[in-house]
mmCIF file of C-alpha atoms in Angstrom:
data_model
loop_
_atom_site.group_PDB
_atom_site.id
_atom_site.type_symbol
_atom_site.label_atom_id
_atom_site.label_comp_id
_atom_site.label_asym_id
_atom_site.label_seq_id
_atom_site.Cartn_x
_atom_site.Cartn_y
_atom_site.Cartn_z
ATOM 1 C CA MET A 1 78.121 27.274 93.775
ATOM 2 C CA SER A 2 81.623 25.778 93.965
ATOM 3 C CA GLU A 3 81.081 23.636 90.862
ATOM 4 C CA LEU A 4 80.422 26.533 88.475
ATOM 5 C CA LYS A 5 83.263 28.091 86.484
ATOM 6 C CA SER A 6 83.837 31.760 85.727
ATOM 7 C CA THR A 7 83.922 32.732 82.049
ATOM 8 C CA GLY A 8 83.858 35.891 79.956
ATOM 9 C CA ARG A 9 84.830 38.279 82.737
ATOM 10 C CA PRO A 10 87.624 40.885 82.838
ATOM 11 C CA PHE A 11 89.033 39.431 86.049
ATOM 12 C CA ASP A 12 89.720 35.743 86.600
ATOM 13 C CA ILE A 13 88.042 35.121 89.949
ATOM 14 C CA SER A 14 86.543 31.686 90.397
ATOM 15 C CA LYS A 15 83.261 31.003 92.087
ATOM 16 C CA ARG A 16 85.037 28.405 94.193
ATOM 17 C CA GLU A 17 87.177 31.178 95.701
ATOM 18 C CA VAL A 18 84.057 33.101 96.641
ATOM 19 C CA TRP A 19 82.487 29.999 98.149
ATOM 20 C CA GLU A 20 85.589 29.185 100.206
ATOM 21 C CA ALA A 21 85.783 32.799 101.355
ATOM 22 C CA TRP A 22 82.186 32.563 102.582
ATOM 23 C CA GLN A 23 83.054 29.438 104.559
ATOM 24 C CA LYS A 24 85.787 31.354 106.392
ATOM 25 C CA VAL A 25 83.541 34.354 107.023
ATOM 26 C CA ARG A 26 80.820 32.135 108.461
ATOM 27 C CA ALA A 27 83.307 30.313 110.690
ATOM 28 C CA ASN A 28 84.634 33.630 112.045
ATOM 29 C CA LYS A 29 81.097 34.821 112.842
ATOM 30 C CA GLY A 30 80.871 38.551 113.563
ATOM 31 C CA ALA A 31 78.284 41.322 113.729
ATOM 32 C CA PRO A 32 76.390 42.980 110.855
ATOM 33 C CA GLY A 33 77.873 45.962 109.025
ATOM 34 C CA VAL A 34 76.208 49.202 107.909
ATOM 35 C CA ASP A 35 73.445 47.354 106.062
ATOM 36 C CA GLY A 36 72.332 45.561 109.249
ATOM 37 C CA ARG A 37 72.435 42.226 107.443
ATOM 38 C CA SER A 38 73.466 39.341 109.704
ATOM 39 C CA LEU A 39 75.157 36.081 108.768
ATOM 40 C CA ASP A 40 71.804 34.305 108.981
ATOM 41 C CA ASP A 41 70.198 36.883 106.673
ATOM 42 C CA PHE A 42 73.013 36.493 104.169
ATOM 43 C CA GLU A 43 72.809 32.712 104.294
ATOM 44 C CA SER A 44 69.032 32.690 103.835
ATOM 45 C CA ASP A 45 69.601 33.682 100.194
ATOM 46 C CA LEU A 46 73.142 32.360 99.916
ATOM 47 C CA ARG A 47 73.321 31.484 96.239
ATOM 48 C CA ASN A 48 72.152 34.885 95.057
ATOM 49 C CA SER A 49 74.222 36.695 97.704
ATOM 50 C CA LEU A 50 77.462 34.975 96.663
ATOM 51 C CA TYR A 51 76.651 35.335 92.974
ATOM 52 C CA LYS A 52 76.376 39.115 93.385
ATOM 53 C CA VAL A 53 79.782 39.252 95.074
ATOM 54 C CA TRP A 54 81.409 37.124 92.369
ATOM 55 C CA ASN A 55 79.662 38.910 89.489
ATOM 56 C CA ARG A 56 80.690 42.376 90.651
ATOM 57 C CA MET A 57 84.233 41.407 91.592
ATOM 58 C CA SER A 58 84.946 39.539 88.368
ATOM 59 C CA SER A 59 83.509 42.379 86.251
ATOM 60 C CA GLY A 60 85.401 45.136 88.115
ATOM 61 C CA SER A 61 82.186 46.797 89.300
ATOM 62 C CA TYR A 62 82.501 45.936 92.999
ATOM 63 C CA PHE A 63 82.599 49.032 95.233
ATOM 64 C CA PRO A 64 82.715 48.452 98.981
ATOM 65 C CA PRO A 65 80.165 50.133 101.257
ATOM 66 C CA PRO A 66 81.332 52.122 104.298
ATOM 67 C CA VAL A 67 82.618 50.198 107.290
ATOM 68 C CA LEU A 68 80.748 50.498 110.575
ATOM 69 C CA ALA A 69 82.810 52.027 113.407
ATOM 70 C CA VAL A 70 82.476 50.172 116.743
ATOM 71 C CA GLU A 71 84.544 50.866 119.852
ATOM 72 C CA ILE A 72 85.836 47.670 121.488
ATOM 73 C CA PRO A 73 88.379 46.719 124.177
ATOM 74 C CA LYS A 74 91.855 46.104 122.797
ATOM 75 C CA PRO A 75 93.100 42.513 122.939
ATOM 76 C CA HIS A 76 94.871 41.514 126.136
ATOM 77 C CA GLY A 77 93.549 44.394 128.225
ATOM 78 C CA ALA A 78 95.298 47.343 126.561
ATOM 79 C CA GLY A 79 92.462 49.913 126.485
ATOM 80 C CA THR A 80 89.985 50.460 123.642
ATOM 81 C CA ARG A 81 90.212 50.986 119.898
ATOM 82 C CA MET A 82 87.852 51.708 117.038
ATOM 83 C CA LEU A 83 86.980 48.593 115.079
ATOM 84 C CA GLY A 84 85.748 48.814 111.500
ATOM 85 C CA VAL A 85 83.003 46.254 110.791
ATOM 86 C CA PRO A 86 82.414 45.567 107.072
ATOM 87 C CA THR A 87 79.179 44.108 105.740
ATOM 88 C CA ILE A 88 78.992 40.317 105.338
ATOM 89 C CA ALA A 89 79.252 40.594 101.549
ATOM 90 C CA ASP A 90 82.251 42.889 101.867
ATOM 91 C CA ARG A 91 83.936 40.440 104.252
ATOM 92 C CA VAL A 92 83.529 37.723 101.632
ATOM 93 C CA ALA A 93 85.051 39.938 98.940
ATOM 94 C CA GLN A 94 87.942 40.938 101.203
ATOM 95 C CA THR A 95 88.598 37.322 102.105
ATOM 96 C CA VAL A 96 88.919 36.447 98.412
ATOM 97 C CA VAL A 97 91.601 39.113 97.957
ATOM 98 C CA ALA A 98 93.298 38.262 101.257
ATOM 99 C CA GLY A 99 93.533 34.624 100.164
ATOM 100 C CA ARG A 100 95.211 35.553 96.886
ATOM 101 C CA LEU A 101 97.674 37.875 98.626
ATOM 102 C CA GLU A 102 98.525 35.483 101.460
ATOM 103 C CA ALA A 103 99.428 32.736 99.001
ATOM 104 C CA LYS A 104 101.971 35.083 97.423
ATOM 105 C CA VAL A 105 103.468 36.793 100.452
ATOM 106 C CA GLU A 106 103.515 34.074 103.104
ATOM 107 C CA PRO A 107 106.759 32.518 101.754
ATOM 108 C CA ILE A 108 108.630 35.844 101.964
ATOM 109 C CA PHE A 109 107.577 36.800 105.496
ATOM 110 C CA HIS A 110 110.141 36.881 108.304
ATOM 111 C CA PRO A 111 110.258 33.889 110.705
ATOM 112 C CA ASP A 112 109.799 36.241 113.663
ATOM 113 C CA SER A 113 106.523 37.668 112.338
ATOM 114 C CA TYR A 114 103.712 35.849 114.173
ATOM 115 C CA GLY A 115 100.471 37.767 113.704
ATOM 116 C CA TYR A 116 97.651 36.225 111.653
ATOM 117 C CA ARG A 117 99.903 33.701 109.957
ATOM 118 C CA PRO A 118 99.153 29.996 109.467
ATOM 119 C CA GLY A 119 100.775 27.742 112.035
ATOM 120 C CA ARG A 120 101.751 30.667 114.284
ATOM 121 C CA SER A 121 100.083 32.220 117.284
ATOM 122 C CA ALA A 122 100.462 34.898 119.919
ATOM 123 C CA LEU A 123 101.518 32.209 122.396
ATOM 124 C CA ASP A 124 104.334 31.190 120.055
ATOM 125 C CA ALA A 125 105.546 34.792 120.054
ATOM 126 C CA VAL A 126 105.375 34.987 123.867
ATOM 127 C CA ALA A 127 107.258 31.688 124.233
ATOM 128 C CA THR A 128 110.032 32.880 121.918
ATOM 129 C CA CYS A 129 110.201 36.219 123.713
ATOM 130 C CA ARG A 130 110.538 34.447 127.072
ATOM 131 C CA GLN A 131 113.493 32.366 125.881
ATOM 132 C CA ARG A 132 115.265 35.341 124.353
ATOM 133 C CA CYS A 133 114.819 37.416 127.501
ATOM 134 C CA TRP A 134 116.816 34.749 129.330
ATOM 135 C CA LYS A 135 119.668 35.128 126.828
ATOM 136 C CA ASN A 136 119.656 38.912 126.326
ATOM 137 C CA ASP A 137 119.747 41.445 129.143
ATOM 138 C CA TRP A 138 117.851 44.246 127.405
ATOM 139 C CA VAL A 139 114.605 44.708 125.504
ATOM 140 C CA ILE A 140 113.198 47.498 123.373
ATOM 141 C CA ASP A 141 109.435 47.517 123.949
ATOM 142 C CA LEU A 142 108.209 49.199 120.756
ATOM 143 C CA ASP A 143 104.885 50.995 120.446
ATOM 144 C CA ILE A 144 103.998 52.214 116.946
ATOM 145 C CA GLN A 145 101.625 55.105 117.566
ATOM 146 C CA LYS A 146 98.184 54.572 116.012
ATOM 147 C CA PHE A 147 99.525 52.194 113.389
ATOM 148 C CA PHE A 148 96.200 51.168 111.836
ATOM 149 C CA ASP A 149 95.046 54.801 111.715
ATOM 150 C CA SER A 150 98.318 56.157 110.331
ATOM 151 C CA VAL A 151 99.797 53.687 107.850
ATOM 152 C CA PRO A 152 100.228 55.503 104.483
ATOM 153 C CA TRP A 153 98.213 54.195 101.545
ATOM 154 C CA ASP A 154 100.832 54.746 98.864
ATOM 155 C CA LEU A 155 103.317 52.411 100.569
ATOM 156 C CA ILE A 156 100.649 49.757 101.157
ATOM 157 C CA VAL A 157 99.699 49.834 97.468
ATOM 158 C CA LYS A 158 103.373 49.742 96.455
ATOM 159 C CA ALA A 159 103.907 46.633 98.603
ATOM 160 C CA VAL A 160 100.824 44.955 97.112
ATOM 161 C CA GLU A 161 101.892 45.779 93.558
ATOM 162 C CA ALA A 162 105.279 44.198 94.221
ATOM 163 C CA ASN A 163 103.644 40.916 95.244
ATOM 164 C CA THR A 164 100.842 40.287 92.748
ATOM 165 C CA ASP A 165 100.390 40.186 88.993
ATOM 166 C CA GLN A 166 96.608 40.438 89.331
ATOM 167 C CA PRO A 167 95.366 44.005 88.626
ATOM 168 C CA TRP A 168 92.067 43.338 90.354
ATOM 169 C CA VAL A 169 93.846 42.647 93.659
ATOM 170 C CA VAL A 170 95.451 46.100 93.519
ATOM 171 C CA LEU A 171 92.182 47.708 92.344
ATOM 172 C CA TYR A 172 90.126 46.375 95.252
ATOM 173 C CA VAL A 173 92.812 47.055 97.845
ATOM 174 C CA LYS A 174 92.748 50.715 96.743
ATOM 175 C CA ARG A 175 88.952 50.812 96.999
ATOM 176 C CA TRP A 176 88.941 49.296 100.472
ATOM 177 C CA LEU A 177 91.554 51.741 101.696
ATOM 178 C CA GLN A 178 89.400 54.627 100.444
ATOM 179 C CA ALA A 179 86.075 53.340 101.820
ATOM 180 C CA PRO A 180 84.628 55.790 104.396
ATOM 181 C CA VAL A 181 83.829 54.915 107.993
ATOM 182 C CA GLN A 182 80.293 55.280 109.309
ATOM 183 C CA MET A 183 80.518 56.619 112.864
ATOM 184 C CA PRO A 184 78.120 55.554 115.641
ATOM 185 C CA ASP A 185 76.070 58.734 115.083
ATOM 186 C CA GLY A 186 75.557 57.814 111.412
ATOM 187 C CA THR A 187 77.928 60.379 109.914
ATOM 188 C CA LEU A 188 80.491 59.306 107.311
ATOM 189 C CA ARG A 189 84.157 60.009 107.926
ATOM 190 C CA GLN A 190 86.484 60.102 104.924
ATOM 191 C CA ARG A 191 90.036 58.890 105.425
ATOM 192 C CA ASP A 192 93.323 59.636 103.686
ATOM 193 C CA ARG A 193 95.470 56.999 105.409
ATOM 194 C CA GLY A 194 95.165 53.893 107.588
ATOM 195 C CA THR A 195 93.331 50.600 107.213
ATOM 196 C CA PRO A 196 90.381 49.771 109.513
ATOM 197 C CA GLN A 197 90.970 47.031 112.056
ATOM 198 C CA GLY A 198 88.292 44.391 111.731
ATOM 199 C CA SER A 199 88.361 44.069 107.965
ATOM 200 C CA ALA A 200 89.391 40.695 106.554
ATOM 201 C CA VAL A 201 92.103 42.147 104.340
ATOM 202 C CA SER A 202 93.720 44.437 106.944
ATOM 203 C CA PRO A 203 95.910 41.779 108.655
ATOM 204 C CA VAL A 204 97.685 40.752 105.460
ATOM 205 C CA LEU A 205 98.066 44.406 104.398
ATOM 206 C CA ALA A 206 99.521 45.302 107.810
ATOM 207 C CA ASN A 207 101.916 42.344 107.728
ATOM 208 C CA LEU A 208 102.982 43.128 104.183
ATOM 209 C CA PHE A 209 103.628 46.790 104.987
ATOM 210 C CA LEU A 210 105.592 46.013 108.149
ATOM 211 C CA HIS A 211 107.546 43.276 106.369
ATOM 212 C CA TYR A 212 109.172 45.961 104.243
ATOM 213 C CA ALA A 213 109.018 48.789 106.787
ATOM 214 C CA PHE A 214 110.460 46.787 109.700
ATOM 215 C CA ASP A 215 111.244 43.057 109.279
ATOM 216 C CA ALA A 216 113.301 43.164 106.081
ATOM 217 C CA TRP A 217 114.893 46.451 107.162
ATOM 218 C CA MET A 218 115.969 44.935 110.499
ATOM 219 C CA ALA A 219 117.403 41.901 108.702
ATOM 220 C CA ARG A 220 119.531 44.230 106.543
ATOM 221 C CA ARG A 221 120.499 46.841 109.117
ATOM 222 C CA PHE A 222 120.824 44.691 112.259
ATOM 223 C CA PRO A 223 121.139 41.052 111.123
ATOM 224 C CA GLY A 224 122.371 39.862 114.527
ATOM 225 C CA ILE A 225 119.490 41.334 116.545
ATOM 226 C CA VAL A 226 116.377 39.221 117.099
ATOM 227 C CA PHE A 227 112.803 40.372 117.631
ATOM 228 C CA GLU A 228 109.206 39.149 117.830
ATOM 229 C CA ARG A 229 106.490 40.983 115.930
ATOM 230 C CA TYR A 230 102.769 40.328 116.207
ATOM 231 C CA VAL A 231 101.373 42.763 113.617
ATOM 232 C CA ASP A 232 102.250 46.169 115.183
ATOM 233 C CA ASP A 233 103.271 44.813 118.609
ATOM 234 C CA VAL A 234 107.077 44.414 118.629
ATOM 235 C CA VAL A 235 109.796 43.399 121.099
ATOM 236 C CA VAL A 236 113.489 43.726 120.156
ATOM 237 C CA HIS A 237 116.277 42.026 122.150
ATOM 238 C CA CYS A 238 119.690 43.606 122.779
ATOM 239 C CA VAL A 239 122.840 42.645 124.685
ATOM 240 C CA SER A 240 123.530 46.041 126.266
ATOM 241 C CA LYS A 241 121.830 49.295 127.162
ATOM 242 C CA ALA A 242 124.030 51.167 124.697
ATOM 243 C CA GLN A 243 123.033 48.819 121.890
ATOM 244 C CA ALA A 244 119.348 49.128 122.812
ATOM 245 C CA GLN A 245 119.552 52.936 122.754
ATOM 246 C CA TYR A 246 121.288 52.928 119.364
ATOM 247 C CA VAL A 247 118.851 50.446 117.804
ATOM 248 C CA ALA A 248 115.787 52.215 119.263
ATOM 249 C CA LYS A 249 116.954 55.520 117.757
ATOM 250 C CA ALA A 250 117.498 53.864 114.362
ATOM 251 C CA ILE A 251 114.050 52.222 114.459
ATOM 252 C CA GLY A 252 112.444 55.548 115.330
ATOM 253 C CA GLU A 253 114.093 57.149 112.309
ATOM 254 C CA ARG A 254 112.986 54.256 110.130
ATOM 255 C CA MET A 255 109.377 54.643 111.241
ATOM 256 C CA GLU A 256 109.503 58.333 110.373
ATOM 257 C CA GLN A 257 110.760 57.400 106.894
ATOM 258 C CA VAL A 258 107.709 55.194 106.264
ATOM 259 C CA GLY A 259 105.150 57.675 107.618
ATOM 260 C CA LEU A 260 104.807 56.276 111.137
ATOM 261 C CA ARG A 261 105.954 57.290 114.600
ATOM 262 C CA LEU A 262 107.043 55.493 117.738
ATOM 263 C CA HIS A 263 105.000 56.496 120.774
ATOM 264 C CA PRO A 264 107.384 58.672 122.837
ATOM 265 C CA ASP A 265 106.027 57.525 126.205
ATOM 266 C CA LYS A 266 105.119 53.905 125.531
ATOM 267 C CA THR A 267 108.307 52.889 123.690
ATOM 268 C CA ARG A 268 110.766 51.920 126.411
ATOM 269 C CA ILE A 269 114.136 50.279 126.978
ATOM 270 C CA VAL A 270 113.759 47.546 129.612
ATOM 271 C CA TYR A 271 116.325 45.694 131.722
ATOM 272 C CA CYS A 272 115.487 41.994 132.161
ATOM 273 C CA GLN A 273 116.206 41.914 135.874
ATOM 274 C CA ASP A 274 116.307 38.558 137.692
ATOM 275 C CA GLY A 275 118.304 36.647 140.308
ATOM 276 C CA GLN A 276 121.487 36.814 138.243
ATOM 277 C CA ARG A 277 120.958 40.235 136.630
ATOM 278 C CA ARG A 278 120.697 42.516 139.638
ATOM 279 C CA GLY A 279 121.358 45.929 138.140
ATOM 280 C CA SER A 280 119.088 48.818 139.083
ATOM 281 C CA TYR A 281 117.398 50.610 136.183
ATOM 282 C CA GLU A 282 114.265 52.664 135.582
ATOM 283 C CA HIS A 283 112.316 50.044 133.607
ATOM 284 C CA THR A 284 112.461 46.371 134.575
ATOM 285 C CA SER A 285 109.192 45.111 133.121
ATOM 286 C CA PHE A 286 107.123 45.272 129.944
ATOM 287 C CA THR A 287 103.861 43.915 128.535
ATOM 288 C CA PHE A 288 103.618 41.859 125.358
ATOM 289 C CA LEU A 289 100.381 40.384 123.975
ATOM 290 C CA GLY A 290 98.624 40.528 127.322
ATOM 291 C CA PHE A 291 101.514 39.067 129.345
ATOM 292 C CA GLY A 292 103.533 41.044 131.865
ATOM 293 C CA PHE A 293 107.237 40.232 131.771
ATOM 294 C CA HIS A 294 109.166 40.889 134.982
ATOM 295 C CA GLN A 295 111.105 39.201 137.762
ATOM 296 C CA ARG A 296 109.142 36.366 139.383
ATOM 297 C CA LYS A 297 109.808 33.440 141.660
ATOM 298 C CA ALA A 298 110.263 30.147 139.828
ATOM 299 C CA ARG A 299 111.073 26.613 140.901
ATOM 300 C CA ASN A 300 113.591 24.296 139.277
ATOM 301 C CA LYS A 301 113.355 20.527 138.821
ATOM 302 C CA ARG A 302 114.832 19.947 142.282
ATOM 303 C CA GLY A 303 112.119 22.055 143.892
ATOM 304 C CA GLN A 304 114.433 24.965 144.632
ATOM 305 C CA TYR A 305 113.146 28.526 144.214
ATOM 306 C CA PHE A 306 114.971 31.230 142.278
ATOM 307 C CA ASN A 307 114.170 34.576 140.631
ATOM 308 C CA ALA A 308 113.628 34.520 136.860
ATOM 309 C CA PHE A 309 112.396 36.969 134.229
ATOM 310 C CA LEU A 310 109.083 35.414 133.238
ATOM 311 C CA PRO A 311 105.715 36.228 131.620
ATOM 312 C CA ALA A 312 102.314 35.905 133.284
ATOM 313 C CA ILE A 313 98.908 37.462 132.685
ATOM 314 C CA SER A 314 99.354 41.242 132.809
ATOM 315 C CA LYS A 315 97.691 43.476 135.400
ATOM 316 C CA ASP A 316 95.593 45.183 132.717
ATOM 317 C CA ALA A 317 94.399 41.872 131.293
ATOM 318 C CA LEU A 318 93.599 40.564 134.755
ATOM 319 C CA LYS A 319 91.666 43.740 135.517
ATOM 320 C CA ARG A 320 89.664 43.382 132.305
ATOM 321 C CA LEU A 321 88.792 39.730 132.992
ATOM 322 C CA SER A 322 87.822 40.564 136.585
ATOM 323 C CA ALA A 323 85.473 43.266 135.316
ATOM 324 C CA GLU A 324 83.885 40.768 132.931
ATOM 325 C CA VAL A 325 83.375 38.257 135.744
ATOM 326 C CA ARG A 326 81.681 40.969 137.835
ATOM 327 C CA SER A 327 79.441 41.880 134.917
ATOM 328 C CA TRP A 328 78.053 38.333 134.836
ATOM 329 C CA ARG A 329 76.325 38.940 138.216
ATOM 330 C CA LEU A 330 76.397 35.217 138.828
ATOM 331 C CA HIS A 331 75.251 35.467 142.437
ATOM 332 C CA ASN A 332 71.996 37.118 141.321
ATOM 333 C CA ARG A 333 71.095 34.542 138.660
ATOM 334 C CA THR A 334 68.912 32.528 140.998
ATOM 335 C CA GLY A 335 66.466 31.745 138.207
ATOM 336 C CA HIS A 336 69.139 29.613 136.556
ATOM 337 C CA THR A 337 70.272 26.130 137.461
ATOM 338 C CA PHE A 338 73.878 25.360 138.271
ATOM 339 C CA SER A 339 74.082 23.579 134.904
ATOM 340 C CA ASP A 340 72.930 26.780 133.187
ATOM 341 C CA LEU A 341 75.748 28.718 134.816
ATOM 342 C CA VAL A 342 78.271 26.042 133.908
ATOM 343 C CA ARG A 343 77.272 26.209 130.235
ATOM 344 C CA ARG A 344 77.684 29.994 130.299
ATOM 345 C CA ILE A 345 81.003 30.065 132.144
ATOM 346 C CA ASN A 346 82.959 27.132 130.766
ATOM 347 C CA PRO A 347 83.598 28.194 127.140
ATOM 348 C CA ILE A 348 84.780 31.646 128.235
ATOM 349 C CA VAL A 349 86.950 30.566 131.165
ATOM 350 C CA ARG A 350 88.421 27.672 129.193
ATOM 351 C CA GLY A 351 89.589 30.178 126.576
ATOM 352 C CA TRP A 352 91.177 32.365 129.268
ATOM 353 C CA MET A 353 92.940 29.358 130.760
ATOM 354 C CA HIS A 354 94.237 28.217 127.375
ATOM 355 C CA TYR A 355 95.720 31.633 126.612
ATOM 356 C CA TYR A 356 96.661 33.346 129.852
ATOM 357 C CA GLY A 357 97.372 30.110 131.703
ATOM 358 C CA ALA A 358 100.025 29.082 129.202
ATOM 359 C CA PHE A 359 102.704 30.837 131.277
ATOM 360 C CA HIS A 360 102.899 31.060 135.082
ATOM 361 C CA ARG A 361 99.273 30.057 135.415
ATOM 362 C CA SER A 362 99.201 30.584 139.182
ATOM 363 C CA ALA A 363 98.810 34.316 138.470
ATOM 364 C CA MET A 364 95.261 33.460 137.361
ATOM 365 C CA TYR A 365 94.326 31.586 140.531
ATOM 366 C CA PRO A 366 92.875 34.592 142.425
ATOM 367 C CA LEU A 367 90.567 35.353 139.479
ATOM 368 C CA LEU A 368 89.392 31.751 139.213
ATOM 369 C CA SER A 369 88.899 31.602 142.963
ATOM 370 C CA ARG A 370 86.741 34.718 142.731
ATOM 371 C CA ILE A 371 84.456 32.955 140.233
ATOM 372 C CA ASN A 372 84.027 30.232 142.835
ATOM 373 C CA ALA A 373 83.118 32.872 145.422
ATOM 374 C CA TYR A 374 80.356 34.246 143.207
ATOM 375 C CA LEU A 375 78.980 30.737 142.784
ATOM 376 C CA VAL A 376 78.946 30.169 146.547
ATOM 377 C CA ARG A 377 76.988 33.401 146.856
ATOM 378 C CA TRP A 378 74.624 32.016 144.205
ATOM 379 C CA ILE A 379 74.086 28.910 146.374
ATOM 380 C CA ARG A 380 73.289 31.066 149.395
ATOM 381 C CA ASN A 381 70.886 33.288 147.454
ATOM 382 C CA LYS A 382 69.080 30.419 145.733
ATOM 383 C CA TYR A 383 68.688 28.044 148.695
ATOM 384 C CA LYS A 384 67.554 29.576 151.989
ATOM 385 C CA ARG A 385 68.555 26.507 153.977
ATOM 386 C CA LEU A 386 72.116 27.019 152.798
ATOM 387 C CA ARG A 387 72.249 30.709 153.660
ATOM 388 C CA PRO A 388 74.606 30.214 156.629
ATOM 389 C CA MET A 389 78.153 30.497 155.263
ATOM 390 C CA LYS A 390 79.299 27.237 156.844
ATOM 391 C CA LYS A 391 76.535 25.262 155.126
ATOM 392 C CA ALA A 392 77.105 26.961 151.774
ATOM 393 C CA ILE A 393 80.814 26.115 151.907
ATOM 394 C CA GLN A 394 80.058 22.510 152.812
ATOM 395 C CA CYS A 395 77.655 22.272 149.880
ATOM 396 C CA TRP A 396 80.296 23.775 147.600
ATOM 397 C CA GLN A 397 82.951 21.326 148.744
ATOM 398 C CA GLY A 398 80.587 18.436 148.182
ATOM 399 C CA ILE A 399 79.875 19.528 144.624
ATOM 400 C CA THR A 400 83.580 19.881 143.771
ATOM 401 C CA VAL A 401 84.279 16.390 145.126
ATOM 402 C CA ARG A 402 81.360 14.699 143.362
ATOM 403 C CA TYR A 403 81.733 16.574 140.062
ATOM 404 C CA PRO A 404 85.420 17.604 139.834
ATOM 405 C CA ARG A 405 85.232 18.251 136.072
ATOM 406 C CA TRP A 406 81.992 20.192 136.052
ATOM 407 C CA LEU A 407 83.689 23.583 135.727
ATOM 408 C CA ALA A 408 86.802 23.848 133.557
ATOM 409 C CA HIS A 409 88.777 25.912 136.049
ATOM 410 C CA TRP A 410 88.280 23.367 138.823
ATOM 411 C CA ALA A 411 91.192 21.515 137.282
ATOM 412 C CA TRP A 412 93.296 24.337 138.769
ATOM 413 C CA VAL A 413 91.281 25.976 141.566
ATOM 414 C CA THR A 414 88.366 24.750 143.673
ATOM 415 C CA SER A 415 88.943 26.995 146.684
ATOM 416 C CA VAL A 416 86.920 30.046 147.683
ATOM 417 C CA PRO A 417 88.673 33.234 148.908
ATOM 418 C CA ARG A 418 88.072 34.025 152.561
ATOM 419 C CA VAL A 419 87.352 37.698 151.893
ATOM 420 C CA TRP A 420 84.899 38.497 149.065
#
C-alpha cells in the first residue's frame, strides 16, 4: 500500500499518508463507530479498506458518516462528557488531515501550550505550573464553559485557512464539523457549532483555535504574564489579587469576542497559600489536570518539614480510581489465580502510578493499600485454612517478601489498612 503513488486525482494525497494514518489509528485502538466495524474487521480487508479511504479523499468525494455519541468519565476525575466516536475509516481520514495540519501549525504554537503536542505532556504542564506557583502568589483557574460543544465553526475554518494552502484540508474540516452525532437511542442530532471530542482531528483544531483566541492574544495583551494551557484547561499566574482580577475580566471579554464563555462558578482567583504566604482568602486551592494544588507539608534536603503549595492527586481523581478498584471485586474472584489478578491489576495501576504518582506520591498510598486489602480478602475467601485474619496477614507478608516485584505498587506500598 505504501509503495503505490497517487496520480490523476484532484487532490494530492499520497497512499503512504493513508497507510501511516492507519498505523496511528491501530496503535491508538478504540471502539467501533456507527457502522459497528472494529479494528480487526477493518484490518481483515485492509488493502481494500484503505484504498476506499484514499480514493474518496483524493477525488473529493469523501463524506464522513455520523459520529457515535458515548458518555465517558472526564480525564482526571472531573465528571462525565459526551465523546464522539468516528468509524475506523473516518479516523484514518481524519488522521491524514490532522497530520498535514500539525506539520504546518506546530512551529507557530505557544511554548506554554501542552495538549496533544509532540514532546509535551500533561505532567510537563503540571510541573511548570508547580514551579510558577512558587514564584507567583495568585492564580486564575480558568474554565471555558462547554468548549468542545460551543467553539464556533467560522473561526475554526478561518484559522485552518490561514495555515494551509491545500483546499482539500479545508474542505474535509468543514465536512467533519458538520457531521451529525448519532445519540445512544439511534437518533441523529445536527450541530451548528462545536467539534466532537474523540475525533482524531479535534485536538489540532482545538489547539489552533485557542492559539489565536487565547495564546497569541495573551502574548500581545499581557506579555509578562505566564500561563499553562492543556487544550481548554488553563491556569494563569499573577503577582497580585488586583492583577488577577483585571486579567480575568479581560480574558472573559476575550472569550465572549470569540464566541465562548468562562464558567461563572468554576473560574476562580486562587491565593497560593503556604508557610510564607499566610494571607486569608476565599480560595486557596485549585485543580489542574487531575492534580489538586494546595498547601501541603514538604520536607527539605535536611529532613526539615515546611508548608509548601504543591500538587498531588485530586480528591475527585482519587474518588474515581477508588470506585474503579471497588468495581474489580477482587476479593470475589476466587476462580482466578493470584497470577491472574496480577496480570489484570499491574498495567492499570502502573499507569496510575506513572501519572498521579509523579507529584507527592504519598497521597496515593491509601488507595494502593486498599488494593492490598482486597487481595488479603481474596486469600481468605479462596483458602479456608487461611480464613483467620492473622493467618491471612502472615501469608500476605510472606508473599510480599518472597516476590517483592510481583505487583507494581509494592514498590511503594505493601501494607494492609487495619480497617477495611
